[in-house]
CSV table of C-alpha atoms in Angstrom, one decimal:
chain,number,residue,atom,x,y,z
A,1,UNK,CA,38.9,-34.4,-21.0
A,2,UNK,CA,35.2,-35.4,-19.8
A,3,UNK,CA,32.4,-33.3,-20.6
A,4,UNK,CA,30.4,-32.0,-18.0
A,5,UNK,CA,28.0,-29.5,-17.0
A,6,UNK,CA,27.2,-28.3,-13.6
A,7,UNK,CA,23.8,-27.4,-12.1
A,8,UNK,CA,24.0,-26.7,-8.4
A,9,UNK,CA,25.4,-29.6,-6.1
A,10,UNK,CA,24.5,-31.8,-9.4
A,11,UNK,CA,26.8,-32.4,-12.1
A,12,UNK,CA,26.5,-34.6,-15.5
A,13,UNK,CA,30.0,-36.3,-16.5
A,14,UNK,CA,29.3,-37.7,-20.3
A,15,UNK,CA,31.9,-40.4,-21.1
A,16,UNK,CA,33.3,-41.7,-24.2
A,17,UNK,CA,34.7,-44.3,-26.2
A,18,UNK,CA,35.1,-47.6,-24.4
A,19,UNK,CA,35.6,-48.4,-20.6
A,20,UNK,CA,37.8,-51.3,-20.3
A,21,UNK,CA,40.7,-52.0,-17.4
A,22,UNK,CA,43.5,-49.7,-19.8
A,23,UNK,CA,40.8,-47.1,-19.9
A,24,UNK,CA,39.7,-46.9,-16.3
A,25,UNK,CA,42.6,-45.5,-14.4
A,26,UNK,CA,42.5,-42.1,-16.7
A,27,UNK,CA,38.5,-42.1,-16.6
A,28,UNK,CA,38.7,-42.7,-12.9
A,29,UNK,CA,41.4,-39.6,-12.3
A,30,UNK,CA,39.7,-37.3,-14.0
A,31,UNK,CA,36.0,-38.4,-11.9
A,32,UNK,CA,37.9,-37.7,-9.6
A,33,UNK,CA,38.9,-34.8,-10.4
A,34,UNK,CA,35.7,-33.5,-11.6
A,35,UNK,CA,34.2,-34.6,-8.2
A,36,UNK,CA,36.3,-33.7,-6.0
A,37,UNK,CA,34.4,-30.0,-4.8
A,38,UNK,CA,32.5,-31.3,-1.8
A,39,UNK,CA,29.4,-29.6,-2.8
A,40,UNK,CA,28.5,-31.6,-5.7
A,41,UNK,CA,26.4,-34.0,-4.1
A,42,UNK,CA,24.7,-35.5,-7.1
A,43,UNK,CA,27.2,-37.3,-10.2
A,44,UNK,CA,25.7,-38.1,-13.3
A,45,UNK,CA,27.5,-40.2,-15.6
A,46,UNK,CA,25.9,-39.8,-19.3
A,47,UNK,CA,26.8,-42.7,-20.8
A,48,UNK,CA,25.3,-41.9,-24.6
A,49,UNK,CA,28.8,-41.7,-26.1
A,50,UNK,CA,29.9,-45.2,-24.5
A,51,UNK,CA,30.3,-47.5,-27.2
A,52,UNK,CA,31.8,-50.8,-24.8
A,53,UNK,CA,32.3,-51.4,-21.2
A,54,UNK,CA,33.6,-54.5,-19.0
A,55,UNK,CA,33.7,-55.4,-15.5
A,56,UNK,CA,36.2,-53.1,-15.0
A,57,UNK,CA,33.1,-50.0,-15.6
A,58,UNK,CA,31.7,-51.5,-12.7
A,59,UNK,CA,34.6,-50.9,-10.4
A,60,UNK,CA,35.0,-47.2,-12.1
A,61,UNK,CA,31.3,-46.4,-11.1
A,62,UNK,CA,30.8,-48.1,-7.9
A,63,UNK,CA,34.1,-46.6,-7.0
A,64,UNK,CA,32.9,-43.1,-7.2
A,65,UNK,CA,29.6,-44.2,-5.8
A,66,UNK,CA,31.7,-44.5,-2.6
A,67,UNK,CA,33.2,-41.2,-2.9
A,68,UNK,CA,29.6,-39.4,-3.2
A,69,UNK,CA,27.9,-42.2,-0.5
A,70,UNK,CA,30.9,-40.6,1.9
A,71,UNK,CA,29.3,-37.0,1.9
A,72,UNK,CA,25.6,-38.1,1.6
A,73,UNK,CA,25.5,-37.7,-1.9
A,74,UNK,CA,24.2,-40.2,-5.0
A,75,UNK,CA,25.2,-41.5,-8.4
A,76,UNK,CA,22.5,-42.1,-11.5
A,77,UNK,CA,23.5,-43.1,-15.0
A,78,UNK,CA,21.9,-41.9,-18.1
A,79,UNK,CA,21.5,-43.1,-21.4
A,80,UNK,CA,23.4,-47.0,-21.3
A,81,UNK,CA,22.8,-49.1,-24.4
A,82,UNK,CA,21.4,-52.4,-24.2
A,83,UNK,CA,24.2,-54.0,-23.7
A,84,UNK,CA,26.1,-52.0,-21.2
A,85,UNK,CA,22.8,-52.0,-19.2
A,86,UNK,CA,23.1,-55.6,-19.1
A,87,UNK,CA,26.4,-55.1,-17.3
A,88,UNK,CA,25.0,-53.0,-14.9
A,89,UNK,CA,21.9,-55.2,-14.2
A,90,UNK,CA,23.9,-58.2,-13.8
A,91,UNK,CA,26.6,-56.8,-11.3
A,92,UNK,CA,23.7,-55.2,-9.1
A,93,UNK,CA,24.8,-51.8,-9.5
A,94,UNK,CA,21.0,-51.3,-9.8
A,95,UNK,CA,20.7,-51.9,-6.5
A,96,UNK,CA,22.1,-48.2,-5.6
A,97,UNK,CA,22.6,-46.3,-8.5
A,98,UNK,CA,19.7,-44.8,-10.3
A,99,UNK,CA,19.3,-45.0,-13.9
A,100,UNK,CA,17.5,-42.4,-15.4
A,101,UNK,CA,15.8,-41.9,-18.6
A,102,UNK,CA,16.2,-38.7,-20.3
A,103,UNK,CA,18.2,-35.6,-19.9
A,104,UNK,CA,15.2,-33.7,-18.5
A,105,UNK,CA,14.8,-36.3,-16.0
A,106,UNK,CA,18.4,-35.3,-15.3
A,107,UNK,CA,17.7,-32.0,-14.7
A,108,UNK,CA,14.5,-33.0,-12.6
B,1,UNK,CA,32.0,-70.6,-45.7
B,2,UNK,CA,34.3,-73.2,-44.6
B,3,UNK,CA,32.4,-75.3,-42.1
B,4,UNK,CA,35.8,-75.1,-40.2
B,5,UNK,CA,38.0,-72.3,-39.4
B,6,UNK,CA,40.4,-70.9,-36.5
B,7,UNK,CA,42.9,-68.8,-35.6
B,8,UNK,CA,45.4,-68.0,-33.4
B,9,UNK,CA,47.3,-64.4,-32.0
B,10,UNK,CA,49.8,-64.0,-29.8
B,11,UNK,CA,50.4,-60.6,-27.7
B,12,UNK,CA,52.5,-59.0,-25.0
B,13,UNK,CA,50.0,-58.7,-21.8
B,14,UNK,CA,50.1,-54.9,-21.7
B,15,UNK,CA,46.2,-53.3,-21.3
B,16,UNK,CA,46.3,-51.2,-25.0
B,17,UNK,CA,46.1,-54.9,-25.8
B,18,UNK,CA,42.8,-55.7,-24.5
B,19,UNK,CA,41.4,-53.4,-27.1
B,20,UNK,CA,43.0,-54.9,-29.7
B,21,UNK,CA,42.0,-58.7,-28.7
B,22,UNK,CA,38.3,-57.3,-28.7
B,23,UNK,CA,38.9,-56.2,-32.3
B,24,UNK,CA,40.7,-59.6,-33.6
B,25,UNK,CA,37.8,-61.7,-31.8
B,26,UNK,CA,34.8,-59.9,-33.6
B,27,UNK,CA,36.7,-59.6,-37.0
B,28,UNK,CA,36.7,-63.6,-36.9
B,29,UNK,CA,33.7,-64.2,-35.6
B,30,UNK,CA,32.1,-62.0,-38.4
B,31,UNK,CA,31.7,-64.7,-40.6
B,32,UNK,CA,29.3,-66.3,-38.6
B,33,UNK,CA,26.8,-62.8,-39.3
B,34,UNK,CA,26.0,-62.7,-35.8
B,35,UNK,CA,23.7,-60.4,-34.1
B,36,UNK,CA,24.8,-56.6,-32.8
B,37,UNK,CA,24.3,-57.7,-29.6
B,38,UNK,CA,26.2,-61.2,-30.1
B,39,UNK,CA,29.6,-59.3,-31.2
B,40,UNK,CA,29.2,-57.3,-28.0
B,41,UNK,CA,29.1,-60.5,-26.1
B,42,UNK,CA,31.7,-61.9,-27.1
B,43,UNK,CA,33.9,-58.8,-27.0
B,44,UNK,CA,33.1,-58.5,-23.4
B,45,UNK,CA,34.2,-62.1,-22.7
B,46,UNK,CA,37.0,-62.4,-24.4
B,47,UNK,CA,38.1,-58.4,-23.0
B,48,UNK,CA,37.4,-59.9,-19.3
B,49,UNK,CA,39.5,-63.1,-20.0
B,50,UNK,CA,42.7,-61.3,-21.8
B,51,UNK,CA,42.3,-58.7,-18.4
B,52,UNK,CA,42.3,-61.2,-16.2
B,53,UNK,CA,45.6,-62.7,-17.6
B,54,UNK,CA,47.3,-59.1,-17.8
B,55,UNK,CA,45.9,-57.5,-14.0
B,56,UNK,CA,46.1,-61.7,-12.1
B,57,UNK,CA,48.0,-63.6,-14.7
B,58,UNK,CA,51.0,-61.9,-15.1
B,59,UNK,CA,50.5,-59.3,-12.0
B,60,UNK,CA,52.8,-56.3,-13.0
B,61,UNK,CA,55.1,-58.6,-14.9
B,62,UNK,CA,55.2,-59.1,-18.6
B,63,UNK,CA,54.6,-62.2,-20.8
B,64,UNK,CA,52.4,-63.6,-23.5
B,65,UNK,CA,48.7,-63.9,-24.0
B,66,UNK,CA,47.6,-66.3,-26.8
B,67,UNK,CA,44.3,-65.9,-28.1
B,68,UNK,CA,42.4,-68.7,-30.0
B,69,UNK,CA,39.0,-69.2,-31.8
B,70,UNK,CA,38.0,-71.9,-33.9
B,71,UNK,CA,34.9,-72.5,-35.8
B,72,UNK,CA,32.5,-75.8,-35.8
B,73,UNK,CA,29.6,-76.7,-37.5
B,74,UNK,CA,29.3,-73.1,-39.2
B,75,UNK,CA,28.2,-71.5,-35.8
B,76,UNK,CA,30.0,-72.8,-32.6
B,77,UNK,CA,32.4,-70.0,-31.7
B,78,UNK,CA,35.0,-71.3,-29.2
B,79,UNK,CA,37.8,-69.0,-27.6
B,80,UNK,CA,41.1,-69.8,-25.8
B,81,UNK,CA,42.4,-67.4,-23.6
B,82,UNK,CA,46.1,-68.8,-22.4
B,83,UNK,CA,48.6,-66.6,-20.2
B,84,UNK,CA,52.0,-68.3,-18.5
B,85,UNK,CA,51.4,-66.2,-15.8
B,86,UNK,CA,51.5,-67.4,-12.0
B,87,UNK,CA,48.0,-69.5,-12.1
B,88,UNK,CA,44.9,-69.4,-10.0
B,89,UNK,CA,45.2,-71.5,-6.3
B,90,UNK,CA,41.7,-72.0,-6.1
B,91,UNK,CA,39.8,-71.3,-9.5
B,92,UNK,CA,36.1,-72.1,-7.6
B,93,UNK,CA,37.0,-69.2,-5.5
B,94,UNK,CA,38.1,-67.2,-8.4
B,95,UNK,CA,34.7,-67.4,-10.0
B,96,UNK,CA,32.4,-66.8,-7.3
B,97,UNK,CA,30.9,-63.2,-8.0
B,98,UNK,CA,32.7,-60.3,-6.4
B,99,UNK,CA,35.2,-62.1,-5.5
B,100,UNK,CA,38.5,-60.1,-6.2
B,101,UNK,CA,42.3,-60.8,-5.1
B,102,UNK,CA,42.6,-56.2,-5.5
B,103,UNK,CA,40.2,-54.3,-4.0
B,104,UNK,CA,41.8,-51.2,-3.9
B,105,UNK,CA,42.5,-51.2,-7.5
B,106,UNK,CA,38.9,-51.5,-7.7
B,107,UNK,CA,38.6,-54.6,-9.1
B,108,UNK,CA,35.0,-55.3,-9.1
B,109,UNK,CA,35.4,-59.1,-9.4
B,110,UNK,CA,32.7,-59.7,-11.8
B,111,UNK,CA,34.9,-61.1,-14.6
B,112,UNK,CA,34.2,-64.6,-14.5
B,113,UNK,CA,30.4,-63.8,-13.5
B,114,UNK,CA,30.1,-62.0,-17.3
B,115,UNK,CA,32.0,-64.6,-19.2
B,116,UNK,CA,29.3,-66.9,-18.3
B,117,UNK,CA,26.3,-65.0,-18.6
B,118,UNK,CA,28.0,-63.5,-22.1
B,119,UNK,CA,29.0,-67.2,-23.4
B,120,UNK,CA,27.3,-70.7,-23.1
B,121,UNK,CA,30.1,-72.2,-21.7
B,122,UNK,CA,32.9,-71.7,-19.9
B,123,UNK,CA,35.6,-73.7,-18.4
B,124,UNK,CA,39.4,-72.4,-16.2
B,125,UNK,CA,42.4,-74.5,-16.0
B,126,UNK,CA,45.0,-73.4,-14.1
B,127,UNK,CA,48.2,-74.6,-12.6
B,128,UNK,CA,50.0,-72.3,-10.4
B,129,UNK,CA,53.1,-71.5,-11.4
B,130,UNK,CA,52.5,-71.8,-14.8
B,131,UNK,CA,49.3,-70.3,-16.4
B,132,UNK,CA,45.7,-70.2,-16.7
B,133,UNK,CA,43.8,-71.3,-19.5
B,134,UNK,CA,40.3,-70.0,-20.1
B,135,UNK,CA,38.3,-71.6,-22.7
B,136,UNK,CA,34.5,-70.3,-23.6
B,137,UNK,CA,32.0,-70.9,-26.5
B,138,UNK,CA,28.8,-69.6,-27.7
B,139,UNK,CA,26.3,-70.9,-30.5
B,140,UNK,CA,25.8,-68.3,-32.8
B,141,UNK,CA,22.3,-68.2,-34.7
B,142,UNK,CA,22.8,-66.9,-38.1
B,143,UNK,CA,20.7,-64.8,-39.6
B,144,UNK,CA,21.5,-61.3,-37.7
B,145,UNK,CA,24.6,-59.1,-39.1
B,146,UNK,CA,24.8,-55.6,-39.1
């Protein structure tokens, strides 16, 4: 199960462990799951307890980044380590997710 | 340490496994005390290479993944990646960023693109019909650890 908390059309998804291709499919249901009431409109992801991702993150976030682009809605990321901010940068997730910098900004 | 060293492990191409290739890889390439951040590196290499023979290699079939490292020189890392799985037609095509043969499993098509910025080198060989074989190295500067 993924943490979350909800706040309005906003909700904050903190994921653990590592994020590889054998992980995704479970981490991508239950996103899924957790995003699938229409009126969430903003998905956080916290990544604080992420202690590895790959390539295959990428697809996981840019994936639901679909799902919430669909209804007008947006995707940040919170708290990535150096190295899975690397990933990010590199892939251009960047580009159209938001990272943010602390939990209040979260809640901004 | 020796100035030479390698290894070699052999697994079935199921996912759990990709886990377990990123564990093998940074318990041999310990020796070399590299940084935090060079460990990381090279488990996200090698864990793009071994998915890449498990998701493209052997596509919902079963088969072997070898893994292999050696040591040179007391700090050049080098790492095999080997699956008998159907091969890559056009490996240039492969590599190119975002390229990716499965959209809809969301593939993002990065993998190549992070082996080279995460290694020094990287080189494909592939022959379809019978396997791809990724090989990638990194200098690591001693002197980090954990």
């Amino acid at each position: 199960m993924l943490r979350s908390i909800r706040d309005g059309d906003k909700l904050l998804v903190g994921l653990d462990g590592e994020l590889d291709h054998f992980c995704a499919q479970s981490v991508r249901r239950e996103l899924d799951s957790q995003i699938s009431d229409p009126t969430i409109r903003q998905l956080i992801l916290d990544f604080s307890g992420l202690t590895f991702m790959d390539s295959s993150g990428i697809g996981v976030i840019l994936g639901r980044y679909r799902i919430l682009r669909e209804r007008g809605g947006t995707v940040a990321v919170i708290h990535m380590n150096e190295h899975i901010s690397r990933i990010f940068h590199m892939s251009g997730m960047g580009k159209v997710i938001r990272q943010l910098d602390s939990k209040q900004e979260a809640r901004r | 340490m020796n100035s030479h060293n390698e290894m070699q492990t052999t697994f079935l191409s199921v996912a759990e496994n990709e886990s377990f290739a990123r564990v093998v890889i940074a318990a041999f390439a310990v020796q070399l005390s590299p940084t935090v951040s060079e460990i990381a590196d090279i488990k996200t290499a090698v864990s793009e290479a071994v998915t890449n023979a498990i998701v493209h290699g052997y596509e919902g079939t079963r088969g072997m993944v070898t893994l292999r490292a050696t040591i040179q020189d007391r700090s050049l890392l080098t790492i095999e990646v080997q699956d008998s799985g159907k091969g890559i037609p056009d490996v240039t095509k492969a590599m190119e960023p975002f390229y990716t043969t499965h959209p809809e499993q969301e593939r993002s098509g990065m993998g190549f693109a992070v082996m080279q910025t995460f290694m020094d080198d990287l080189t494909v060989h592939s022959t379809p019909g019978s396997g791809t074989t990724v090989r990638m190295s990194k200098r690591i500067h001693s002197g980090g650890g954990y």
